[in-house]
Short mmCIF file of C-alpha atoms in Angstrom, two decimals:
data_model
loop_
_atom_site.label_atom_id
_atom_site.label_comp_id
_atom_site.label_asym_id
_atom_site.label_seq_id
_atom_site.Cartn_x
_atom_site.Cartn_y
_atom_site.Cartn_z
CA UNK A 1 -10.85 -32.50 51.95
CA UNK A 2 -10.69 -28.79 51.08
CA UNK A 3 -7.85 -29.42 48.63
CA UNK A 4 -9.87 -32.16 46.94
CA UNK A 5 -12.91 -29.89 46.69
CA UNK A 6 -10.71 -27.20 45.18
CA UNK A 7 -9.37 -29.77 42.70
CA UNK A 8 -12.90 -30.79 41.67
CA UNK A 9 -13.94 -27.15 41.30
CA UNK A 10 -10.89 -26.49 39.12
CA UNK A 11 -11.62 -29.48 36.85
CA UNK A 12 -15.28 -28.44 36.48
CA UNK A 13 -14.11 -24.93 35.56
CA UNK A 14 -11.29 -26.02 33.25
CA UNK A 15 -13.53 -28.29 31.16
CA UNK A 16 -16.57 -25.99 31.40
CA UNK A 17 -18.89 -28.76 32.58
CA UNK A 18 -21.49 -26.10 33.35
CA UNK A 19 -22.27 -26.05 29.61
CA UNK A 20 -23.62 -29.63 29.91
CA UNK A 21 -26.42 -28.53 32.26
CA UNK A 22 -29.79 -28.19 30.45
CA UNK A 23 -30.49 -24.60 31.50
CA UNK A 24 -34.08 -24.63 30.24
CA UNK A 25 -34.97 -27.21 32.91
CA UNK A 26 -33.55 -25.20 35.81
CA UNK A 27 -35.50 -22.80 38.07
CA UNK A 28 -35.13 -19.20 36.93
CA UNK A 29 -32.94 -18.33 39.94
CA UNK A 30 -30.34 -20.93 38.97
CA UNK A 31 -30.51 -19.83 35.32
CA UNK A 32 -29.69 -16.29 36.39
CA UNK A 33 -26.82 -17.51 38.58
CA UNK A 34 -25.37 -19.48 35.68
CA UNK A 35 -25.59 -16.46 33.38
CA UNK A 36 -23.79 -14.31 35.96
CA UNK A 37 -21.29 -17.04 36.91
CA UNK A 38 -17.57 -16.25 36.46
CA UNK A 39 -17.24 -19.64 34.74
CA UNK A 40 -18.40 -17.92 31.56
CA UNK A 41 -15.09 -16.04 31.51
CA UNK A 42 -13.18 -19.27 30.79
CA UNK A 43 -12.89 -20.35 27.15
CA UNK A 44 -14.36 -23.63 25.86
CA UNK A 45 -11.93 -26.02 24.16
CA UNK A 46 -13.15 -29.16 22.42
CA UNK A 47 -16.48 -30.90 22.00
CA UNK A 48 -18.74 -31.45 25.02
CA UNK A 49 -18.35 -35.25 25.04
CA UNK A 50 -14.55 -35.07 24.98
CA UNK A 51 -14.55 -32.45 27.75
CA UNK A 52 -16.74 -34.67 29.92
CA UNK A 53 -14.48 -37.69 29.40
CA UNK A 54 -11.30 -35.73 30.13
CA UNK A 55 -12.87 -34.27 33.27
CA UNK A 56 -13.85 -37.71 34.59
CA UNK A 57 -10.34 -39.02 33.88
CA UNK A 58 -8.80 -36.05 35.68
CA UNK A 59 -11.05 -36.54 38.74
CA UNK A 60 -9.95 -40.12 39.36
CA UNK A 61 -11.22 -43.71 39.59
CA UNK A 62 -14.55 -43.10 41.34
CA UNK A 63 -15.62 -40.67 38.63
CA UNK A 64 -14.26 -42.93 35.88
CA UNK A 65 -16.36 -45.80 37.30
CA UNK A 66 -19.41 -43.56 37.08
CA UNK A 67 -18.59 -42.75 33.45
CA UNK A 68 -18.14 -46.44 32.65
CA UNK A 69 -21.59 -47.20 34.03
CA UNK A 70 -23.14 -44.37 32.01
CA UNK A 71 -21.43 -45.56 28.81
CA UNK A 72 -23.58 -48.72 28.77
CA UNK A 73 -26.83 -46.75 28.78
CA UNK A 74 -26.96 -45.50 25.21
CA UNK A 75 -30.74 -45.32 25.57
CA UNK A 76 -30.27 -42.56 28.17
CA UNK A 77 -27.41 -40.56 26.59
CA UNK A 78 -26.85 -38.60 23.39
CA UNK A 79 -24.80 -40.68 20.91
CA UNK A 80 -21.73 -38.41 21.01
CA UNK A 81 -21.43 -38.64 24.81
CA UNK A 82 -22.04 -42.41 24.84
CA UNK A 83 -19.32 -42.95 22.18
CA UNK A 84 -16.79 -40.84 24.08
CA UNK A 85 -17.53 -42.37 27.50
CA UNK A 86 -17.01 -45.82 25.97
CA UNK A 87 -13.30 -44.95 25.83
CA UNK A 88 -13.25 -44.98 29.65
CA UNK A 89 -13.75 -48.76 29.61
CA UNK A 90 -10.19 -49.60 28.59
CA UNK A 91 -8.52 -46.46 27.23
CA UNK A 92 -7.70 -44.50 30.38
CA UNK A 93 -4.21 -42.90 30.03
CA UNK A 94 -1.65 -45.51 31.24
CA UNK A 95 1.22 -45.07 33.68
CA UNK A 96 4.74 -45.81 32.35
CA UNK A 97 5.56 -49.43 31.48
CA UNK A 98 8.94 -49.23 33.23
CA UNK A 99 7.14 -48.27 36.44
CA UNK A 100 4.79 -51.22 35.96
CA UNK A 101 7.75 -53.61 35.57
CA UNK A 102 9.34 -52.24 38.74
CA UNK A 103 6.08 -52.74 40.66
CA UNK A 104 5.88 -56.36 39.48
CA UNK A 105 9.45 -57.04 40.61
CA UNK A 106 8.70 -55.42 43.97
CA UNK A 107 5.60 -57.55 44.53
CA UNK A 108 7.15 -60.82 43.33
CA UNK A 109 10.43 -60.09 45.14
CA UNK A 110 12.46 -61.37 42.21
CA UNK A 111 13.82 -60.09 38.87
CA UNK A 112 11.28 -59.92 36.06
CA UNK A 113 13.36 -62.34 33.95
CA UNK A 114 13.05 -65.06 36.63
CA UNK A 115 9.25 -64.94 36.54
CA UNK A 116 8.58 -64.36 32.83
CA UNK A 117 10.21 -65.38 29.58
CA UNK A 118 8.85 -62.12 28.14
CA UNK A 119 7.12 -59.05 29.61
CA UNK A 120 5.74 -56.35 27.29
CA UNK A 121 6.16 -52.89 28.84
CA UNK A 122 3.51 -51.48 26.49
CA UNK A 123 0.13 -51.98 28.22
CA UNK A 124 -2.61 -53.95 26.49
CA UNK A 125 -5.30 -51.94 28.27
CA UNK A 126 -5.48 -49.29 30.94
CA UNK A 127 -8.42 -48.70 33.27
CA UNK A 128 -9.17 -46.48 36.24
CA UNK A 129 -7.64 -48.67 38.95
CA UNK A 130 -5.19 -50.97 37.12
CA UNK A 131 -3.58 -51.67 33.79
CA UNK A 132 -2.76 -54.90 31.98
CA UNK A 133 0.43 -56.05 30.27
CA UNK A 134 1.01 -59.06 28.04
CA UNK A 135 3.61 -61.61 29.14
CA UNK A 136 4.79 -65.18 28.52
CA UNK A 137 5.69 -67.72 31.18
CA UNK A 138 8.87 -69.81 30.98
CA UNK A 139 6.77 -72.81 29.83
CA UNK A 140 5.50 -70.76 26.85
CA UNK A 141 1.98 -70.07 28.17
CA UNK A 142 0.61 -66.65 27.22
CA UNK A 143 -0.67 -64.65 30.18
CA UNK A 144 -1.67 -61.13 31.11
CA UNK A 145 -0.35 -59.29 34.17
CA UNK A 146 -2.71 -56.91 35.96
CA UNK A 147 -1.03 -54.21 38.06
CA UNK A 148 -2.66 -51.76 40.49
CA UNK A 149 -1.96 -48.11 39.71
CA UNK A 150 0.61 -46.61 42.12
CA UNK A 151 -0.86 -44.19 44.69
CA UNK A 152 -4.44 -44.89 43.63
CA UNK A 153 -5.61 -45.78 47.16
CA UNK A 154 -4.75 -42.28 48.43
CA UNK A 155 -6.88 -40.60 45.74
CA UNK A 156 -9.74 -43.00 46.37
CA UNK A 157 -9.69 -42.32 50.12
CA UNK A 158 -9.92 -38.59 49.44
CA UNK A 159 -12.91 -39.10 47.17
CA UNK A 160 -14.61 -41.40 49.67
CA UNK A 161 -14.12 -38.82 52.42
CA UNK A 162 -15.81 -36.31 50.13
CA UNK A 163 -18.69 -38.70 49.44
CA UNK A 164 -19.14 -39.31 53.17
CA UNK A 165 -19.32 -35.55 53.71
CA UNK A 166 -22.05 -35.28 51.06
CA UNK A 167 -23.86 -38.27 52.61
CA UNK A 168 -23.83 -36.65 56.07
CA UNK A 169 -25.39 -33.53 54.60
CA UNK A 170 -28.04 -35.55 52.77
CA UNK A 171 -28.85 -37.48 55.94
CA UNK A 172 -30.03 -34.23 57.52
CA UNK A 173 -32.61 -33.71 54.77
CA UNK A 174 -35.84 -35.63 55.54
CA UNK A 175 -36.57 -36.25 51.84
CA UNK A 176 -33.09 -37.72 51.26
CA UNK A 177 -32.85 -39.64 54.53
CA UNK A 178 -34.90 -42.58 53.20
CA UNK A 179 -32.18 -43.12 50.58
CA UNK A 180 -29.84 -44.08 53.45
CA UNK A 181 -26.92 -42.21 51.87
CA UNK A 182 -24.33 -43.15 54.49
CA UNK A 183 -25.09 -46.87 54.22
CA UNK A 184 -24.99 -46.69 50.41
CA UNK A 185 -21.61 -44.88 50.45
CA UNK A 186 -20.24 -47.41 52.97
CA UNK A 187 -21.37 -50.28 50.76
CA UNK A 188 -19.80 -48.63 47.69
CA UNK A 189 -16.58 -48.01 49.62
CA UNK A 190 -16.26 -51.68 50.61
CA UNK A 191 -16.94 -52.74 47.03
CA UNK A 192 -14.51 -50.26 45.51
CA UNK A 193 -11.63 -50.99 47.87
CA UNK A 194 -12.03 -54.71 47.25
CA UNK A 195 -10.75 -53.95 43.73
CA UNK A 196 -7.42 -52.86 45.19
CA UNK A 197 -6.81 -56.39 46.49
CA UNK A 198 -5.99 -58.56 43.48
CA UNK A 199 -5.86 -61.65 45.69
CA UNK A 200 -9.57 -61.16 46.27
CA UNK A 201 -10.21 -60.63 42.55
CA UNK A 202 -8.28 -63.81 41.74
CA UNK A 203 -10.40 -65.75 44.24
CA UNK A 204 -13.59 -64.29 42.74
CA UNK A 205 -12.42 -65.27 39.26
CA UNK A 206 -11.72 -68.85 40.34
CA UNK A 207 -15.17 -69.10 41.94
CA UNK A 208 -16.91 -67.76 38.81
CA UNK A 209 -14.90 -70.19 36.66
CA UNK A 210 -16.07 -73.13 38.82
CA UNK A 211 -19.69 -71.94 38.61
CA UNK A 212 -19.55 -71.97 34.79
CA UNK A 213 -17.26 -74.96 34.25
CA UNK A 214 -17.78 -76.38 30.74
CA UNK A 215 -20.68 -73.94 30.19
CA UNK A 216 -21.55 -72.89 26.61
CA UNK A 217 -22.71 -69.53 28.01
CA UNK A 218 -19.58 -68.14 29.68
CA UNK A 219 -15.85 -68.78 29.75
CA UNK A 220 -13.65 -67.40 32.56
CA UNK A 221 -9.84 -67.41 32.09
CA UNK A 222 -7.77 -69.27 34.69
CA UNK A 223 -5.62 -67.63 37.38
CA UNK A 224 -1.89 -68.41 37.63
CA UNK A 225 -1.69 -68.47 41.45
CA UNK A 226 2.12 -68.83 41.94
CA UNK A 227 2.68 -65.31 40.54
CA UNK A 228 -0.42 -63.62 41.98
CA UNK A 229 -0.01 -61.11 44.80
CA UNK A 230 -2.05 -58.33 46.43
CA UNK A 231 -1.09 -55.74 43.76
CA UNK A 232 -0.22 -58.08 40.88
CA UNK A 233 -2.38 -60.78 39.27
CA UNK A 234 -1.35 -63.18 36.49
CA UNK A 235 -4.11 -64.69 34.40
CA UNK A 236 -4.55 -66.79 31.27
CA UNK A 237 -4.61 -64.59 28.16
CA UNK A 238 -7.76 -64.75 26.08
CA UNK A 239 -8.31 -63.73 22.45
CA UNK A 240 -11.89 -62.64 21.94
CA UNK A 241 -13.90 -59.91 20.26
CA UNK A 242 -14.74 -56.93 22.50
CA UNK A 243 -18.48 -57.03 23.00
CA UNK A 244 -18.74 -53.37 21.98
CA UNK A 245 -17.02 -54.04 18.61
CA UNK A 246 -20.24 -54.40 16.62
CA UNK A 247 -18.43 -54.36 13.28
CA UNK A 248 -16.28 -57.41 14.19
CA UNK A 249 -19.28 -59.28 15.64
CA UNK A 250 -21.32 -58.66 12.49
CA UNK A 251 -18.37 -59.60 10.26
CA UNK A 252 -18.17 -62.94 12.08
CA UNK A 253 -21.90 -63.43 11.50
CA UNK A 254 -22.69 -63.53 15.21
CA UNK A 255 -26.32 -64.21 16.17
CA UNK A 256 -26.76 -60.93 18.07
CA UNK A 257 -30.26 -61.77 19.31
CA UNK A 258 -29.06 -64.98 20.91
CA UNK A 259 -25.96 -63.22 22.24
CA UNK A 260 -28.09 -60.55 23.97
CA UNK A 261 -30.48 -63.13 25.41
CA UNK A 262 -27.59 -65.22 26.70
CA UNK A 263 -26.27 -62.17 28.52
CA UNK A 264 -29.58 -61.90 30.37
CA UNK A 265 -29.55 -65.65 31.10
CA UNK A 266 -26.00 -65.44 32.48
CA UNK A 267 -27.00 -62.60 34.80
CA UNK A 268 -30.05 -64.38 36.23
CA UNK A 269 -28.10 -67.65 36.52
CA UNK A 270 -25.45 -65.90 38.59
CA UNK A 271 -27.98 -64.13 40.82
CA UNK A 272 -30.44 -66.95 41.45
CA UNK A 273 -28.63 -70.25 40.81
CA UNK A 274 -25.19 -69.36 42.16
CA UNK A 275 -25.95 -66.30 44.33
CA UNK A 276 -22.61 -64.92 43.11
CA UNK A 277 -22.70 -62.35 40.34
CA UNK A 278 -20.15 -60.32 38.40
CA UNK A 279 -21.13 -56.77 39.32
CA UNK A 280 -18.87 -54.78 36.96
CA UNK A 281 -20.12 -55.97 33.58
CA UNK A 282 -19.35 -52.94 31.46
CA UNK A 283 -18.27 -53.65 27.85
CA UNK A 284 -14.56 -53.28 28.65
CA UNK A 285 -14.76 -56.44 30.77
CA UNK A 286 -16.72 -58.62 28.34
CA UNK A 287 -15.58 -60.39 25.16
CA UNK A 288 -17.15 -62.83 22.72
CA UNK A 289 -15.34 -66.03 21.70
CA UNK A 290 -14.09 -66.39 18.12
CA UNK A 291 -15.49 -69.06 15.86
CA UNK A 292 -18.91 -69.55 17.46
CA UNK A 293 -21.17 -67.14 15.56
CA UNK A 294 -24.38 -69.21 15.89
CA UNK A 295 -23.67 -70.46 19.42
CA UNK A 296 -22.00 -67.34 20.89
CA UNK A 297 -20.10 -67.64 24.14
CA UNK A 298 -19.14 -64.76 26.43
CA UNK A 299 -15.73 -64.35 28.05
CA UNK A 300 -15.66 -62.40 31.34
CA UNK A 301 -12.64 -60.75 32.95
CA UNK A 302 -12.10 -58.33 35.86
CA UNK A 303 -14.05 -59.94 38.71
CA UNK A 304 -12.94 -57.36 41.26
CA UNK A 305 -16.54 -56.44 42.09
CA UNK A 306 -18.93 -59.29 42.80
CA UNK A 307 -22.20 -59.41 44.70
CA UNK A 308 -24.42 -61.86 46.53
CA UNK A 309 -27.76 -61.78 48.35
CA UNK A 310 -29.24 -63.48 51.38
CA UNK A 311 -31.71 -66.30 50.65
CA UNK A 312 -34.49 -64.03 51.93
CA UNK A 313 -33.53 -61.21 49.53
CA UNK A 314 -33.27 -63.74 46.68
CA UNK A 315 -36.80 -64.96 47.35
CA UNK A 316 -38.28 -61.48 47.74
CA UNK A 317 -36.53 -60.25 44.59
CA UNK A 318 -37.68 -63.18 42.45
CA UNK A 319 -41.25 -62.95 43.73
CA UNK A 320 -41.28 -59.18 43.13
CA UNK A 321 -40.06 -59.56 39.56
CA UNK A 322 -42.58 -62.30 38.79
CA UNK A 323 -45.36 -60.20 40.30
CA UNK A 324 -44.31 -57.36 37.98
CA UNK A 325 -44.31 -59.69 34.99
CA UNK A 326 -47.85 -60.81 35.90
CA UNK A 327 -48.91 -57.21 36.68
CA UNK A 328 -49.96 -58.30 40.19
CA UNK A 329 -49.32 -54.97 41.92
CA UNK A 330 -51.00 -55.96 45.17
CA UNK A 331 -48.50 -58.82 45.49
CA UNK A 332 -45.64 -56.37 44.85
CA UNK A 333 -46.96 -54.06 47.58
CA UNK A 334 -47.49 -56.92 50.04
CA UNK A 335 -43.95 -58.23 49.41
CA UNK A 336 -42.44 -54.79 50.03
CA UNK A 337 -44.30 -54.53 53.33
CA UNK A 338 -43.50 -58.12 54.34
CA UNK A 339 -39.77 -57.66 53.61
CA UNK A 340 -39.61 -54.41 55.59
CA UNK A 341 -38.62 -52.32 52.57
CA UNK A 342 -41.51 -49.96 53.40
CA UNK A 343 -43.03 -49.16 56.79
CA UNK A 344 -45.30 -51.70 58.48
CA UNK A 345 -48.04 -49.08 58.71
CA UNK A 346 -48.26 -48.84 54.91
CA UNK A 347 -51.62 -49.96 53.52
CA UNK A 348 -51.03 -52.53 50.80
CA UNK A 349 -53.97 -51.41 48.64
CA UNK A 350 -52.79 -47.77 48.60
CA UNK A 351 -49.22 -48.79 47.77
CA UNK A 352 -50.47 -51.16 45.05
CA UNK A 353 -52.56 -48.36 43.51
CA UNK A 354 -49.50 -46.06 43.42
CA UNK A 355 -47.36 -48.78 41.79
CA UNK A 356 -50.09 -49.47 39.22
CA UNK A 357 -50.21 -45.78 38.23
CA UNK A 358 -46.47 -45.92 37.48
CA UNK A 359 -46.26 -49.29 35.74
CA UNK A 360 -49.44 -49.50 33.66
CA UNK A 361 -48.49 -46.69 31.20
CA UNK A 362 -45.13 -48.41 30.70
CA UNK A 363 -46.40 -51.97 30.45
CA UNK A 364 -49.03 -50.97 27.90
CA UNK A 365 -46.18 -50.35 25.44
CA UNK A 366 -44.83 -53.18 23.28
CA UNK A 367 -42.50 -55.29 25.40
CA UNK A 368 -39.49 -54.40 23.26
CA UNK A 369 -40.00 -50.72 24.17
CA UNK A 370 -40.04 -51.28 27.92
CA UNK A 371 -36.98 -50.13 29.85
CA UNK A 372 -36.37 -51.67 33.24
CA UNK A 373 -34.47 -48.49 34.11
CA UNK A 374 -37.61 -46.43 33.51
CA UNK A 375 -39.61 -48.76 35.77
CA UNK A 376 -37.05 -48.50 38.56
CA UNK A 377 -36.93 -44.70 38.28
CA UNK A 378 -40.73 -44.46 38.42
CA UNK A 379 -40.90 -46.76 41.42
CA UNK A 380 -38.26 -44.79 43.31
CA UNK A 381 -40.21 -41.58 42.73
CA UNK A 382 -43.45 -43.21 43.88
CA UNK A 383 -41.80 -44.74 46.95
CA UNK A 384 -41.13 -41.27 48.40
CA UNK A 385 -44.78 -41.04 49.43
CA UNK A 386 -44.46 -44.25 51.43
CA UNK A 387 -41.04 -43.55 53.01
CA UNK A 388 -39.51 -46.50 51.21
CA UNK A 389 -35.83 -46.85 52.13
CA UNK A 390 -33.09 -47.79 49.70
CA UNK A 391 -31.71 -51.27 50.43
CA UNK A 392 -27.89 -50.98 50.21
CA UNK A 393 -27.54 -54.73 49.55
CA UNK A 394 -29.62 -54.30 46.37
CA UNK A 395 -27.90 -51.19 44.97
CA UNK A 396 -25.09 -53.23 43.39
CA UNK A 397 -27.62 -55.61 41.86
CA UNK A 398 -29.72 -52.76 40.43
CA UNK A 399 -26.63 -51.14 38.90
CA UNK A 400 -25.59 -54.47 37.34
CA UNK A 401 -29.07 -55.11 35.96
CA UNK A 402 -29.11 -51.66 34.35
CA UNK A 403 -25.68 -52.39 32.82
CA UNK A 404 -26.93 -55.72 31.44
CA UNK A 405 -30.02 -54.09 29.97
CA UNK A 406 -27.95 -51.33 28.36
CA UNK A 407 -25.47 -53.82 26.91
CA UNK A 408 -28.26 -56.07 25.62
CA UNK A 409 -30.04 -53.21 23.89
CA UNK A 410 -26.73 -52.15 22.32
CA UNK A 411 -26.26 -55.64 20.86
CA UNK A 412 -29.88 -56.20 19.90
CA UNK A 413 -32.14 -53.11 20.22
CA UNK A 414 -35.31 -55.24 20.23
CA UNK A 415 -34.13 -57.20 23.28
CA UNK A 416 -37.09 -58.14 25.46
CA UNK A 417 -35.44 -58.28 28.88
CA UNK A 418 -38.64 -59.16 30.70
CA UNK A 419 -39.75 -61.89 28.29
CA UNK A 420 -36.26 -63.44 28.40
CA UNK A 421 -36.09 -63.39 32.20
CA UNK A 422 -39.66 -64.51 32.99
CA UNK A 423 -39.35 -68.24 32.07
CA UNK A 424 -36.06 -68.49 33.96
CA UNK A 425 -37.53 -66.93 37.12
CA UNK A 426 -40.64 -69.11 36.95
CA UNK A 427 -38.48 -72.23 36.61
CA UNK A 428 -36.22 -71.13 39.48
CA UNK A 429 -39.16 -70.43 41.79
CA UNK A 430 -40.71 -73.81 40.91
CA UNK A 431 -37.44 -75.57 41.69
CA UNK A 432 -36.97 -73.59 44.93
CA UNK A 433 -40.50 -74.20 46.23
CA UNK A 434 -41.10 -77.66 44.69
CA UNK A 435 -40.08 -81.17 45.74
CA UNK A 436 -36.60 -80.75 44.27
CA UNK A 437 -36.02 -77.57 46.27
CA UNK A 438 -37.30 -79.25 49.44
CA UNK A 439 -35.03 -82.26 48.87
CA UNK A 440 -31.98 -80.04 48.25
CA UNK A 441 -32.79 -78.04 51.39
CA UNK A 442 -32.97 -81.26 53.41
CA UNK A 443 -29.67 -82.43 51.91
CA UNK A 444 -28.05 -79.12 52.76
CA UNK A 445 -29.28 -79.21 56.34
CA UNK A 446 -28.82 -82.97 56.86
CA UNK A 447 -25.29 -82.79 58.40
CA UNK A 448 -26.42 -80.24 60.96
CA UNK A 449 -29.63 -82.15 61.70
CA UNK A 450 -27.74 -85.45 62.06
CA UNK A 451 -25.34 -83.78 64.50
CA UNK A 452 -28.15 -82.35 66.60
CA UNK A 453 -30.47 -85.40 66.51
CA UNK A 454 -28.70 -87.40 69.31
CA UNK A 455 -28.73 -84.29 71.46
CA UNK A 456 -32.49 -83.70 71.12
CA UNK A 457 -33.50 -85.51 74.38
CA UNK A 458 -30.91 -83.55 76.36
CA UNK A 459 -31.91 -80.29 74.65
CA UNK A 460 -35.60 -81.02 75.33
CA UNK A 461 -34.88 -81.75 79.02
CA UNK A 462 -32.82 -78.55 79.30
CA UNK A 463 -35.62 -76.57 77.65
CA UNK A 464 -38.27 -78.02 80.01
CA UNK A 465 -36.03 -77.37 83.02
CA UNK A 466 -35.51 -73.81 81.85
CA UNK A 467 -39.29 -73.31 81.40
CA UNK A 468 -39.98 -74.71 84.90
CA UNK A 469 -37.29 -72.50 86.45
CA UNK A 470 -38.72 -69.46 84.68
CA UNK A 471 -42.24 -70.39 85.90
CA UNK A 472 -41.02 -70.64 89.52
CA UNK A 473 -39.16 -67.36 89.17
CA UNK A 474 -42.30 -65.64 87.82
CA UNK A 475 -44.32 -67.12 90.74
CA UNK A 476 -41.80 -65.77 93.27
CA UNK A 477 -41.85 -62.37 91.57
CA UNK A 478 -45.67 -62.39 91.66
CA UNK A 479 -45.68 -63.17 95.40
CA UNK A 480 -43.10 -60.47 96.05
CA UNK A 481 -45.18 -57.91 94.14
CA UNK A 482 -48.32 -58.92 96.06
CA UNK A 483 -46.49 -58.51 99.39
CA UNK A 484 -45.17 -55.14 98.28
CA UNK A 485 -48.69 -54.03 97.34
CA UNK A 486 -50.02 -55.13 100.78
CA UNK A 487 -47.21 -53.25 102.51
CA UNK A 488 -47.88 -50.09 100.48
CA UNK A 489 -51.64 -50.34 101.29
CA UNK A 490 -50.94 -50.75 105.01
CA UNK A 491 -48.58 -47.77 104.90
CA UNK A 492 -51.20 -45.66 103.13
CA UNK A 493 -53.88 -46.63 105.71
CA UNK A 494 -51.54 -45.80 108.60
CA UNK A 495 -50.80 -42.40 107.09
CA UNK A 496 -54.54 -41.74 106.68
CA UNK A 497 -55.21 -42.58 110.36
CA UNK A 498 -52.31 -40.36 111.42
CA UNK A 499 -53.67 -37.42 109.43
CA UNK A 500 -57.18 -37.92 110.83
CA UNK A 501 -55.91 -38.10 114.44
CA UNK A 502 -53.84 -34.94 113.97
CA UNK A 503 -56.90 -33.19 112.54
CA UNK A 504 -59.09 -34.19 115.51
CA UNK A 505 -56.44 -33.09 118.04
CA UNK A 506 -56.11 -29.77 116.26
CA UNK A 507 -59.89 -29.23 116.29
CA UNK A 508 -60.09 -30.08 120.00
CA UNK A 509 -57.33 -27.64 120.93
CA UNK A 510 -58.71 -24.83 118.77
CA UNK A 511 -62.41 -25.49 119.38
CA UNK A 512 -63.15 -22.41 121.52
CA UNK A 513 -61.36 -19.90 119.26
CA UNK A 514 -62.97 -21.53 116.24
CA UNK A 515 -66.48 -21.06 117.70
CA UNK A 516 -65.81 -17.38 118.32
CA UNK A 517 -64.39 -17.00 114.81
CA UNK A 518 -67.34 -18.84 113.24
CA UNK A 519 -69.86 -16.59 114.94
CA UNK A 520 -68.46 -13.58 113.09
CA UNK A 521 -68.36 -15.24 109.60
CA UNK A 522 -71.05 -15.33 106.86
CA UNK A 523 -72.43 -18.77 105.91
CA UNK A 524 -70.49 -19.17 102.60
CA UNK A 525 -67.18 -18.96 104.48
CA UNK A 526 -68.37 -21.53 106.99
CA UNK A 527 -69.45 -23.92 104.17
CA UNK A 528 -66.05 -23.59 102.50
CA UNK A 529 -64.23 -24.24 105.77
CA UNK A 530 -66.38 -27.29 106.43
CA UNK A 531 -65.63 -28.70 102.96
CA UNK A 532 -61.91 -28.17 103.56
CA UNK A 533 -62.06 -30.11 106.85
CA UNK A 534 -63.93 -32.95 105.11
CA UNK A 535 -61.34 -33.11 102.30
CA UNK A 536 -58.49 -33.25 104.83
CA UNK A 537 -60.22 -36.06 106.68
CA UNK A 538 -60.88 -37.95 103.38
CA UNK A 539 -57.30 -37.64 102.18
#
């Protein structure tokens, strides 16, 4: 851990990342510390955007993933930084091709020539966790071979240990505790380490391909299972236009408005229809098919990170979004309380008023100027007052939605995310709650109901027998408690009689001395003594 911290400190120093901090926004104490910092003794080489990219590459896959996510939010970043971070999507420095070939042979347990008619040692693309090489199967089919970087799991475990340390510190701060940092880090860890298992990614890819079979919206390349292993995956090669290559898309005459809207439709289809969504949709993983400029079709690769929600979270999320679209803030507040996302003691009208104060200034703008990211940020800040906890199961979804919004605005700056999503959500809710949804629910539960139906008389008899046995047991317990109370009362009465008898015997024995003593005492002392005797007798 200490070595990793030292490594991070060295990278921050080497690339002078302190110069990226907006000093004018810092408290004066921190400004003074930065001015006096020994970091200023190190020279600055290169532009700020290049230094940031190189630093993220040097720090490893977790930091590269963070840079990839930022690269899609051009509305939040200066243009030079956004352009440079875009290179993290598929231009991370590769490891040697000869080493990649050796890893493939090791995983397949056979010579490379037996598995492939041709294997190109020059990588097609290189990312933070794996790199891709072009190849051709013996039957002539063109494929790509994805190979996990050697030793990457060790670096990732070091970074995760560091993140857990930061999370433990944050958990001790009351203001940060509601963010549930340890649960969020654990969820991120599970998601990130899933990417190291290419068998899992291949299974995710096959599932996504089935969900969008023959769809005009999305094409998913097929997996070649005979040559797929834990650290090696072989997949159909696709030839598309990178979604970030605006010049090529415009040269093809692509309908960018429709392309952006279809991206939103694909996202909501995955989340609500299939409950299985691609959660790493940065531009390096998305292509556009050639030859369909007026009916554009996406091509998705790299399904290492996918997400899903419970049916309850699906319902709450859809109802929340629709309530936002309709500006029904009381419904939003009530749903948050009902779902347990805020404390039960929260008053819905107060929470609704706080949400309204955040959303109204944003929603008064033209719809094309509304950023869902701004809404989320404002809601998180407002939720502090009501001790709203972060829901780890929704973090992946929120990150994906922000990526989709950033990508859509890059393709078509006037994208109206909310207007595009609203009809889809309304239709989905109508189908879920309407006759069709009820019929599908009955169909889904029919096998289980048909299995349990013959057992209902037996189950009912067992339930009645159990209720009767519990009633008899409660009756016996009630009688036992009543007997115990009678016994305790009799014991208390016996003790009272014993104390009274002892008091009378004592008075009889000491009567003569007491009379002599009383004759010499003033009347207040005698009254006090009499009260004491009465209290002893009463007790």
